[in-house]
XYZ file of C-alpha atoms in Angstrom:
663
model
C -0.175 207.664 33.767
C -2.280 205.659 34.986
C -2.118 201.468 36.105
C -5.457 200.088 35.472
C -5.221 196.674 33.904
C -5.502 195.887 30.475
C -8.835 196.181 28.603
C -10.293 199.334 30.532
C -7.906 201.882 29.345
C -10.028 205.058 28.475
C -9.970 206.095 24.964
C -11.056 208.925 23.021
C -11.052 206.689 19.826
C -14.497 205.081 20.129
C -16.901 202.814 17.582
C -18.632 206.038 16.333
C -15.111 207.760 15.266
C -13.706 205.015 13.665
C -16.812 204.040 11.701
C -16.688 207.440 10.671
C -12.933 207.475 9.115
C -13.951 203.571 7.571
C -13.142 203.078 3.540
C -10.623 204.865 1.338
C -10.515 207.607 -2.268
C -10.361 205.300 -4.688
C -10.971 205.564 -8.565
C -8.407 208.223 -9.111
C -8.770 209.661 -12.647
C -7.729 213.557 -14.578
C -10.612 215.542 -15.894
C -8.795 217.932 -17.589
C -5.893 218.736 -15.617
C -8.648 218.027 -12.371
C -7.892 214.861 -10.395
C -11.276 213.448 -9.995
C -12.152 210.037 -7.319
C -14.470 208.514 -5.767
C -14.835 208.973 -1.756
C -16.623 206.991 0.789
C -19.715 208.657 3.059
C -20.098 206.035 5.522
C -22.800 208.018 7.836
C -24.596 208.634 4.589
C -25.758 205.190 4.229
C -22.915 203.824 3.339
C -22.841 205.537 -0.396
C -19.955 206.517 -2.320
C -19.699 210.005 -4.292
C -17.564 211.293 -6.532
C -15.267 214.074 -5.751
C -13.276 216.652 -7.649
C -10.483 218.758 -7.166
C -10.916 222.575 -8.481
C -7.057 224.521 -10.024
C -7.287 226.032 -6.297
C -7.062 222.916 -4.380
C -10.660 223.242 -3.079
C -12.724 219.995 -2.847
C -16.526 219.462 -3.604
C -18.482 216.464 -4.112
C -19.915 216.126 -7.948
C -23.272 214.152 -6.733
C -25.506 214.847 -4.536
C -27.197 211.893 -1.902
C -28.519 209.374 -2.914
C -26.630 209.180 -5.814
C -24.106 206.449 -5.219
C -20.856 205.475 -7.689
C -20.743 202.252 -7.430
C -20.784 199.190 -9.707
C -22.006 195.314 -8.958
C -20.056 193.906 -11.407
C -18.870 190.390 -10.368
C -19.973 191.951 -7.024
C -17.276 193.281 -6.146
C -17.399 195.749 -8.516
C -14.985 198.195 -10.934
C -14.188 200.998 -11.898
C -17.571 203.013 -12.105
C -16.802 206.077 -13.581
C -15.223 208.609 -16.563
C -15.650 211.466 -17.434
C -14.161 213.851 -20.839
C -13.305 217.402 -20.824
C -15.192 219.021 -23.410
C -16.249 222.877 -24.758
C -18.741 222.804 -22.536
C -17.266 221.371 -19.350
C -17.070 217.922 -18.178
C -19.506 215.045 -19.458
C -19.440 212.458 -17.016
C -20.443 209.349 -16.922
C -21.161 206.693 -14.116
C -22.810 203.934 -12.720
C -25.075 204.422 -9.762
C -25.782 201.354 -7.547
C -29.028 201.469 -6.408
C -30.138 200.292 -10.476
C -27.001 199.704 -11.671
C -27.601 201.333 -14.316
C -25.395 203.920 -16.749
C -26.212 207.410 -15.904
C -24.270 210.640 -18.082
C -24.373 214.365 -15.942
C -23.104 217.467 -16.988
C -22.159 219.191 -13.384
C -24.476 222.356 -13.033
C -26.155 221.078 -16.268
C -29.197 219.441 -14.578
C -30.398 215.979 -13.194
C -28.039 212.797 -14.272
C -30.154 210.983 -17.510
C -29.828 207.519 -18.241
C -27.910 206.176 -20.941
C -28.726 202.024 -20.149
C -32.004 200.347 -19.733
C -33.668 198.262 -17.052
C -33.472 194.377 -17.098
C -35.895 192.292 -14.794
C -33.870 189.262 -15.406
C -31.883 187.976 -12.314
C -29.811 190.826 -11.878
C -30.389 192.823 -14.260
C -27.319 194.650 -16.526
C -24.802 196.274 -15.020
C -21.910 197.729 -15.702
C -17.723 199.107 -15.120
C -14.803 200.466 -16.749
C -16.860 202.645 -18.689
C -14.727 204.764 -20.956
C -16.302 208.125 -23.051
C -15.602 207.611 -26.489
C -16.519 211.010 -27.780
C -15.348 210.847 -31.254
C -18.086 208.241 -31.989
C -20.624 209.217 -29.101
C -20.100 206.001 -27.122
C -19.041 204.446 -24.493
C -16.724 201.685 -24.338
C -16.898 199.198 -21.278
C -18.150 195.954 -19.311
C -21.472 194.510 -19.977
C -22.505 191.911 -17.610
C -25.676 190.663 -18.787
C -28.345 188.068 -16.747
C -29.981 185.623 -18.195
C -31.807 183.995 -15.912
C -32.358 184.038 -11.918
C -29.700 181.660 -11.071
C -25.938 183.395 -9.626
C -24.280 182.128 -12.670
C -26.830 182.698 -15.630
C -24.775 185.457 -16.555
C -22.545 186.741 -19.691
C -20.072 189.385 -20.021
C -18.796 191.349 -23.105
C -17.292 194.524 -24.339
C -20.293 196.578 -25.546
C -20.943 200.568 -26.619
C -23.587 202.860 -24.838
C -24.746 206.034 -26.955
C -24.406 208.939 -25.281
C -27.139 210.515 -26.973
C -29.361 207.843 -24.292
C -30.788 205.942 -27.189
C -30.129 202.435 -25.100
C -31.954 204.431 -22.187
C -35.198 201.852 -22.956
C -33.825 199.500 -25.805
C -31.422 196.560 -24.675
C -31.328 196.272 -28.610
C -29.210 200.193 -28.814
C -26.194 198.819 -27.053
C -23.360 197.455 -29.588
C -21.365 194.288 -28.432
C -17.526 194.586 -29.288
C -16.850 191.402 -28.325
C -19.059 188.303 -27.880
C -19.006 186.128 -25.013
C -16.215 183.825 -25.602
C -14.827 184.369 -22.405
C -16.485 184.230 -18.739
C -14.722 187.797 -17.508
C -13.175 189.778 -19.117
C -11.849 193.917 -18.167
C -12.586 196.956 -19.974
C -10.818 198.043 -23.258
C -7.755 200.219 -23.094
C -7.576 201.542 -26.852
C -4.191 202.438 -28.121
C -2.627 205.858 -29.180
C -3.150 205.703 -32.523
C -7.044 204.189 -32.006
C -6.273 200.979 -34.221
C -5.934 198.339 -31.335
C -7.982 197.293 -27.989
C -6.322 195.718 -25.206
C -8.151 193.861 -22.296
C -8.061 190.731 -20.020
C -9.727 187.769 -20.205
C -10.074 184.434 -18.440
C -12.231 181.440 -17.453
C -13.998 179.542 -14.918
C -12.612 177.328 -12.571
C -9.928 179.853 -12.767
C -9.993 182.972 -10.876
C -7.635 186.186 -12.648
C -4.525 185.152 -10.222
C -4.228 182.071 -11.030
C -4.548 182.639 -15.417
C -5.186 185.155 -17.156
C -4.725 185.964 -20.865
C -4.384 189.395 -22.541
C -5.878 189.811 -25.370
C -5.417 192.443 -28.496
C -8.052 193.065 -31.655
C -8.129 195.665 -34.082
C -10.394 198.641 -34.033
C -12.698 199.289 -37.672
C -13.348 202.256 -39.035
C -16.963 201.432 -37.895
C -16.051 200.653 -34.188
C -15.693 197.231 -34.572
C -13.435 194.838 -32.809
C -11.516 192.648 -35.516
C -8.960 189.152 -35.599
C -9.499 189.203 -31.581
C -6.329 187.204 -30.740
C -4.490 186.491 -27.470
C -0.764 187.641 -27.146
C 0.142 186.270 -23.621
C -0.781 184.660 -20.334
C -2.607 181.398 -19.840
C -3.751 179.391 -16.963
C -0.855 179.228 -15.069
C 0.261 182.884 -15.969
C -1.691 185.999 -14.374
C -1.621 189.097 -16.196
C -2.912 191.615 -14.115
C -3.195 194.785 -16.176
C -2.962 195.924 -19.761
C -2.064 199.247 -20.902
C -0.415 201.531 -23.900
C 2.525 203.214 -24.110
C 2.600 206.864 -25.692
C 4.286 205.657 -28.765
C 1.954 202.343 -29.094
C 4.107 199.345 -27.224
C 1.815 197.401 -25.342
C 2.807 197.358 -21.290
C 1.584 194.555 -18.993
C 2.449 193.473 -16.080
C 2.749 189.569 -15.447
C 3.846 186.678 -12.720
C 5.587 184.047 -15.129
C 8.437 184.528 -13.224
C 6.652 184.215 -10.077
C 6.036 187.113 -9.410
C 4.313 189.841 -10.978
C 6.688 192.543 -13.002
C 5.793 194.885 -15.951
C 7.183 193.910 -19.416
C 6.973 195.835 -22.729
C 5.926 194.241 -25.935
C 6.531 191.057 -23.855
C 9.913 192.536 -23.156
C 10.854 192.042 -19.225
C 11.529 195.660 -18.189
C 12.489 195.339 -14.118
C 12.893 192.207 -13.768
C 12.306 191.555 -9.617
C 11.588 189.295 -6.770
C 9.144 191.990 -5.857
C 5.164 192.635 -6.643
C 4.316 195.140 -9.681
C 1.205 194.356 -9.363
C -1.510 192.393 -7.249
C -4.696 190.305 -7.674
C -7.700 191.433 -9.519
C -10.403 191.127 -6.885
C -11.786 194.776 -8.869
C -12.161 195.685 -12.541
C -9.752 198.188 -13.135
C -7.494 198.396 -10.745
C -4.289 200.117 -11.567
C -0.501 199.402 -10.860
C 1.332 201.454 -12.926
C 0.550 203.661 -15.713
C 2.915 205.369 -18.382
C 3.839 209.007 -19.002
C 3.946 211.249 -22.088
C 8.089 210.645 -21.534
C 8.558 206.840 -21.869
C 8.549 206.657 -18.336
C 5.931 204.198 -16.638
C 4.498 205.492 -12.720
C 4.670 202.412 -10.626
C 2.840 199.964 -7.535
C 5.377 198.036 -6.313
C 6.991 196.439 -3.235
C 7.156 193.114 -1.813
C 4.503 193.275 1.379
C 4.283 196.622 1.438
C 3.965 198.736 -1.469
C 5.890 202.300 -2.620
C 5.049 204.684 -5.874
C 7.926 204.740 -8.764
C 8.889 206.167 -11.876
C 10.301 203.638 -13.399
C 12.742 203.956 -16.390
C 11.694 200.979 -19.058
C 15.514 201.988 -21.027
C 17.830 201.144 -17.920
C 15.067 199.166 -15.944
C 16.134 201.189 -12.617
C 13.384 202.141 -10.377
C 13.256 205.512 -7.963
C 10.218 205.842 -5.352
C 9.005 209.101 -4.317
C 10.434 210.687 -0.979
C 7.707 210.959 1.626
C 5.994 209.147 4.685
C 3.479 206.822 2.948
C 4.023 203.292 3.073
C 1.530 202.301 1.612
C -0.232 202.786 -2.440
C -3.187 201.198 -3.284
C -3.923 199.661 -7.040
C -5.565 203.109 -8.123
C -3.030 205.207 -10.359
C -3.202 207.785 -12.818
C -1.516 209.977 -15.379
C -2.027 213.319 -17.290
C 1.655 214.061 -19.033
C 4.511 214.081 -16.397
C 1.906 214.492 -13.503
C 1.301 211.472 -11.460
C -1.783 210.791 -8.916
C -1.679 207.783 -6.259
C -3.712 206.910 -3.339
C -1.346 205.808 0.443
C -1.400 205.821 3.572
C 1.092 204.648 6.556
C 0.592 203.732 10.127
C 0.261 207.371 10.665
C -1.953 208.183 8.299
C -5.221 207.087 6.299
C -5.153 206.834 2.975
C -5.007 210.419 1.065
C -4.280 211.310 -2.559
C -0.788 211.942 -3.518
C 0.186 213.424 -6.693
C 3.738 213.747 -7.755
C 5.326 215.270 -10.378
C 7.655 213.497 -13.071
C 10.264 216.373 -13.577
C 11.067 216.625 -17.230
C 14.658 215.871 -16.027
C 13.683 212.812 -14.411
C 14.841 210.289 -17.139
C 18.453 211.172 -16.504
C 17.756 212.147 -12.883
C 16.836 208.084 -12.468
C 20.072 206.659 -14.167
C 21.762 208.866 -11.636
C 19.725 207.367 -8.983
C 18.580 211.081 -7.179
C 15.200 211.164 -6.627
C 12.407 212.814 -8.806
C 10.054 214.612 -8.609
C 8.408 216.026 -5.856
C 5.301 214.072 -4.311
C 2.828 215.769 -2.263
C -1.022 215.433 -0.386
C -3.855 216.992 -2.484
C -6.901 215.804 -1.758
C -8.537 213.486 1.278
C -5.674 215.038 3.644
C -5.515 213.072 6.311
C -6.538 215.003 9.724
C -5.511 213.806 12.972
C -9.230 213.255 14.739
C -7.354 212.565 18.013
C -4.463 212.869 19.374
C -1.571 210.336 17.493
C -0.810 209.674 20.436
C -3.615 207.264 20.841
C -2.085 205.246 17.502
C -1.321 201.673 17.792
C 2.442 201.314 17.046
C 3.505 198.520 14.653
C 5.899 196.310 14.070
C 6.804 193.666 11.492
C 7.121 189.923 12.373
C 7.819 187.318 10.321
C 7.471 183.325 12.619
C 8.037 180.667 12.210
C 5.213 178.105 11.585
C 4.648 174.079 10.006
C 7.937 172.821 8.179
C 9.630 176.224 9.021
C 7.587 178.061 6.842
C 7.910 181.629 6.869
C 4.627 184.024 8.534
C 4.720 187.194 7.645
C 2.754 189.705 10.266
C 2.082 192.778 11.480
C 1.866 193.310 15.417
C -0.083 196.033 17.419
C 0.477 195.848 20.954
C -1.937 197.715 23.098
C -1.153 201.443 23.371
C -1.867 204.474 25.333
C -0.482 207.107 26.056
C -1.627 207.603 29.464
C -2.165 203.846 30.846
C -0.020 200.931 31.792
C -0.882 197.986 32.590
C -0.090 195.970 36.761
C 3.186 194.574 36.967
C 2.655 191.271 36.135
C -0.240 191.343 34.135
C -0.051 189.407 30.199
C -2.304 191.536 26.982
C -4.845 189.912 25.412
C -4.941 189.498 21.713
C -6.995 189.389 18.855
C -5.394 187.132 15.631
C -7.293 189.519 12.543
C -7.313 187.235 9.407
C -8.196 189.321 5.789
C -10.494 188.201 3.564
C -9.657 187.357 0.065
C -8.201 184.632 0.983
C -5.807 185.446 -1.791
C -5.297 189.204 -0.468
C -3.307 190.753 2.320
C -3.126 193.054 5.297
C -1.880 196.505 4.594
C 0.390 197.957 7.192
C -1.557 201.652 7.376
C -3.707 203.672 9.898
C -6.785 202.095 10.519
C -8.832 203.109 13.363
C -10.816 199.623 14.094
C -7.213 198.745 15.429
C -6.611 201.592 17.322
C -9.883 201.136 18.898
C -9.060 198.030 20.562
C -4.867 199.090 20.915
C -5.951 201.924 22.355
C -7.661 200.048 25.200
C -5.337 197.788 26.377
C -5.600 194.913 23.297
C -3.398 194.270 21.177
C -4.099 193.073 17.634
C -2.016 190.617 15.219
C -2.956 190.797 11.276
C -1.497 187.381 10.364
C -0.511 187.882 6.050
C -0.786 183.726 6.053
C 0.098 181.185 2.950
C -1.495 181.828 0.693
C -1.792 186.122 0.973
C -0.344 188.328 -1.530
C 2.669 190.182 -1.881
C 5.280 187.552 -1.270
C 4.948 186.114 -5.077
C 3.271 182.694 -6.674
C 4.935 180.624 -4.210
C 3.787 182.166 -1.815
C 0.163 182.125 -2.888
C 0.618 179.008 -3.582
C 0.755 177.621 -0.354
C -3.366 177.665 -0.284
C -4.052 175.984 -3.401
C -5.855 173.032 -2.007
C -5.151 173.606 1.864
C -7.639 176.371 2.293
C -9.000 175.267 6.057
C -5.145 173.713 6.934
C -2.374 176.742 6.319
C -4.349 179.701 7.176
C -5.243 178.460 10.636
C -2.230 176.851 11.042
C 0.024 179.966 10.614
C -3.289 181.695 12.344
C -2.355 179.557 15.401
C 1.201 179.897 15.478
C 1.138 183.419 15.207
C -0.691 183.623 18.419
C 0.776 180.632 19.947
C 4.288 182.278 19.502
C 3.459 185.496 20.725
C 1.566 183.306 24.223
C 5.379 181.671 24.113
C 7.580 184.358 23.987
C 5.958 186.704 27.003
C 3.829 189.302 24.521
C 0.076 187.868 25.212
C -1.905 186.043 27.660
C -2.202 182.874 26.635
C -5.568 182.338 27.927
C -6.877 185.552 26.483
C -6.362 184.432 22.708
C -8.860 185.756 20.380
C -9.552 185.275 16.749
C -11.736 187.364 14.056
C -12.059 188.050 10.113
C -14.712 188.893 8.188
C -15.216 186.749 4.419
C -12.816 184.471 3.774
C -11.363 185.987 7.156
C -14.549 184.791 8.653
C -14.212 181.311 7.112
C -10.576 180.951 8.634
C -11.526 182.663 12.575
C -14.687 179.585 12.572
C -12.605 176.666 11.248
C -9.892 178.008 13.974
C -12.736 177.340 16.387
C -13.734 173.762 15.286
C -10.083 172.218 14.532
C -7.701 174.081 17.446
C -8.453 174.896 21.082
C -6.077 178.079 20.774
C -8.343 180.769 21.383
C -10.870 181.767 24.314
C -13.600 183.348 21.892
C -13.919 184.324 18.089
C -15.749 187.141 15.565
C -17.082 186.004 12.757
C -18.352 187.774 9.927
C -20.163 187.332 6.771
C -18.534 184.525 6.856
C -18.286 181.142 4.418
C -19.270 177.817 6.848
C -20.186 175.271 4.365
C -17.811 174.776 1.478
C -20.544 172.201 -0.040
C -23.275 174.764 -0.092
C -21.086 177.375 -1.242
C -19.208 175.412 -3.717
C -22.772 174.467 -5.637
C -24.581 177.431 -5.909
C -24.982 179.222 -2.531
C -22.685 182.130 -3.599
C -22.009 184.366 -6.646
C -20.658 183.156 -9.821
C -17.294 185.014 -9.834
C -15.769 183.048 -7.047
C -18.158 180.073 -7.634
C -15.287 177.537 -9.135
C -12.743 179.656 -6.649
C -12.984 176.542 -4.087
C -11.088 174.203 -7.131
C -8.268 175.578 -6.282
C -8.489 176.290 -2.409
C -10.128 172.908 -1.831
C -10.540 170.997 -4.762
C -12.509 169.918 -7.884
C -15.897 168.840 -5.441
C -16.539 166.093 -7.888
C -13.562 164.181 -6.854
C -13.066 165.325 -3.460
C -16.617 165.708 -1.732
C -15.137 164.529 1.462
C -12.792 167.496 1.895
C -15.815 170.164 1.906
C -17.373 167.898 4.842
C -14.596 167.507 7.007
C -13.036 171.633 6.889
C -16.273 173.153 6.916
C -17.344 174.475 10.651
C -20.795 174.285 10.000
C -19.931 170.410 9.542
C -18.635 170.611 13.132
C -20.763 172.723 14.714
C -20.205 170.061 17.864
C -16.188 170.668 18.208
C -16.747 174.556 18.537
C -17.124 175.237 22.798
C -15.544 178.988 22.043
C -18.382 181.386 22.979
C -18.530 183.754 19.796
C -20.144 186.618 17.687
C -21.781 186.314 14.461
C -21.828 189.281 12.095
C -24.006 189.314 8.985
C -25.148 191.505 6.334
C -28.703 190.216 5.037
C -28.680 191.352 1.562
C -24.482 189.526 1.025
C -25.305 187.227 -2.101
C -21.282 186.370 -2.095
C -21.577 184.803 1.814
C -25.397 184.673 1.400
C -27.013 184.636 5.373
C -27.959 180.950 5.127
C -24.800 180.229 5.841
C -25.292 181.600 9.359
C -28.521 180.296 9.741
C -27.664 176.798 8.892
C -24.174 177.016 11.186
C -26.546 178.326 14.625
C -28.795 175.296 13.573
C -26.334 173.718 14.396
C -25.115 174.646 17.586
C -28.579 175.134 19.028
C -28.584 173.650 22.281
C -24.946 172.594 22.952
C -24.872 175.593 26.138
C -21.891 178.130 24.009
C -22.806 181.390 24.478
C -22.944 183.560 20.940
C -24.515 186.620 19.789
C -25.838 186.483 16.178
C -26.545 190.550 14.548
C -27.774 190.660 11.569
C -27.849 194.005 9.618
C -30.415 194.621 6.556
C -29.252 197.054 4.022
C -25.858 195.857 4.466
C -24.079 193.146 1.520
C -20.457 191.809 2.026
C -18.647 194.564 3.807
C -20.179 196.992 6.101
C -20.191 200.143 4.815
C -23.149 202.007 6.987
C -21.381 204.337 10.279
C -24.522 202.429 12.400
C -23.478 199.037 11.521
C -19.851 199.564 11.804
C -20.347 201.201 15.692
C -22.631 198.558 16.410
C -20.678 195.450 15.111
C -17.419 197.112 17.045
C -19.099 197.582 20.622
C -20.499 194.169 20.142
C -17.035 192.711 19.446
C -15.058 194.609 22.372
C -18.020 193.316 24.683
C -17.165 189.644 23.420
C -14.148 190.348 24.842
C -14.884 192.181 28.105
C -17.140 189.322 28.920
C -15.077 186.598 27.612
C -11.453 187.803 29.110
C -12.930 189.704 32.135
C -11.728 193.635 31.300
C -13.741 196.203 31.755
C -14.103 198.597 28.941
C -15.709 202.346 29.250
C -19.220 202.655 28.565
C -19.390 200.214 26.145
C -23.122 197.875 25.531
C -23.067 195.007 27.079
C -23.661 192.201 24.551
C -26.356 189.772 25.023
C -25.166 186.319 24.343
C -27.468 183.215 24.036
C -26.808 179.745 24.415
């Protein structure tokens, strides 16, 4: 063991390694008996490819570069692909990110061919949640169509796209299945008998975690949707997912009790104070999947998630055994086979299969384990000695008014180093994005990048985060910039007060909504010595009046209040309005193609910081949008962040380029 100051410990986890392991498998589905999914490729321009797992267990990419399987519907996207197994092999339909067109492709059968046209209007035509209806020669999906150049000049409907390519140059060849009755819709789920379709819908100013409607329509012999009606949901009830059981019963997840629980034809199946759903940031997220036996695979939990099998007759859930402590909202089933994407503090996300055995229903009544879970794809591979991984601790802190604050603590950890006696470590408080989201407790090499060098990390699931019920989420209503800032500060000060962290070496960092929290923290508190702010919201008035995309354009009405009623509140809480209060050094990181939090927000803030003498750096990245996907971007951003902390905290990390700070 070597005795070295915190922040100077040598580590094999460099920024390039962390960047190469960023992202996770997603959008899993069965194609025949094979399992397919989308996978990140940070070193290939940040694209996502489609991967198939052959029956012999080998994995291979379906689409070569530069094909990028990713939708821009609502900007955060949705399930971007589907496939149908035919007599001649799989027929794949996918969204290509560059032009947002739907393409059809037969692996080994030539280049993908376009199914949809290009529109020159605004953001064009975009598609999500395709479902191949081979019997009708169509793809049913969500169509997002821009009608003008403004971010809110847009309509969304369910549509049918011909598989024969006749709509590749003709918008009028696309058949609309629904009118534009609602501002937002998810893709249709078709009943087993093909006679009904179900989907979710909602309207401004609600976000999908505030209130959605479950809509059901009859499907006519000609493939038209008829007699659409709302069967559940409302302004204060969030339905996160709907699907059909094999016997035709309608399943859905609703938070009508304050927790996202599962219902069958309106009857609760497992009433618990835990979540069987989550925030619908992407169209097509799936927390449950019905099995042929009548059992239901579920991703559920409180503050974390497990993969289980629910018996709807008894309401019992039996969880799969294994090392995974977190499962993503991407779940699929085929017969009694269940596939999910799971991770743990010692392993990154990997594709996991669970066999729900024929005796599963009997076993669940007895409370005994059912099925067998195993990794079948994207297996975690220790790129470095796992002794360098952080060792997290779950903590609950006490905030203002005695409220609970949930957090993950990652103390400095390096198997070859100790700090000198009496030295306390620097800590960085991480504020997650959303803000209606949460930080999962999983292996993240970005965290390990810091902890293995002797810098602690505290992920704060502040009030407003998901995973702890609607009451916890609602703490942020009209309190954004207050509760989140207070909760992060309470955790930071508690760590310093108990002797875990150095009070003089605290930092805050976050991206998107977390960037807002980080910037607001620097402007309204004296807790932090510096901060890292990535692709942030900085000016509420601008962001709430046209400087963002349609999906979140009315989000501030719940987070801050209606602008027409409380315009002063928008100015009072905006870091851009209070740049004179920021005295701590900061790093600002921004993608130049970001339409969610556009560069103008950063530029306005920096203009007001000019001449104040506060050390800072502003790094911009061409070709990056909201959230960084390219390896070279992530490397530059991580090294710059570490250099900021080194300069402010008087640390001496090895081999890190010095970030030039302006004044």
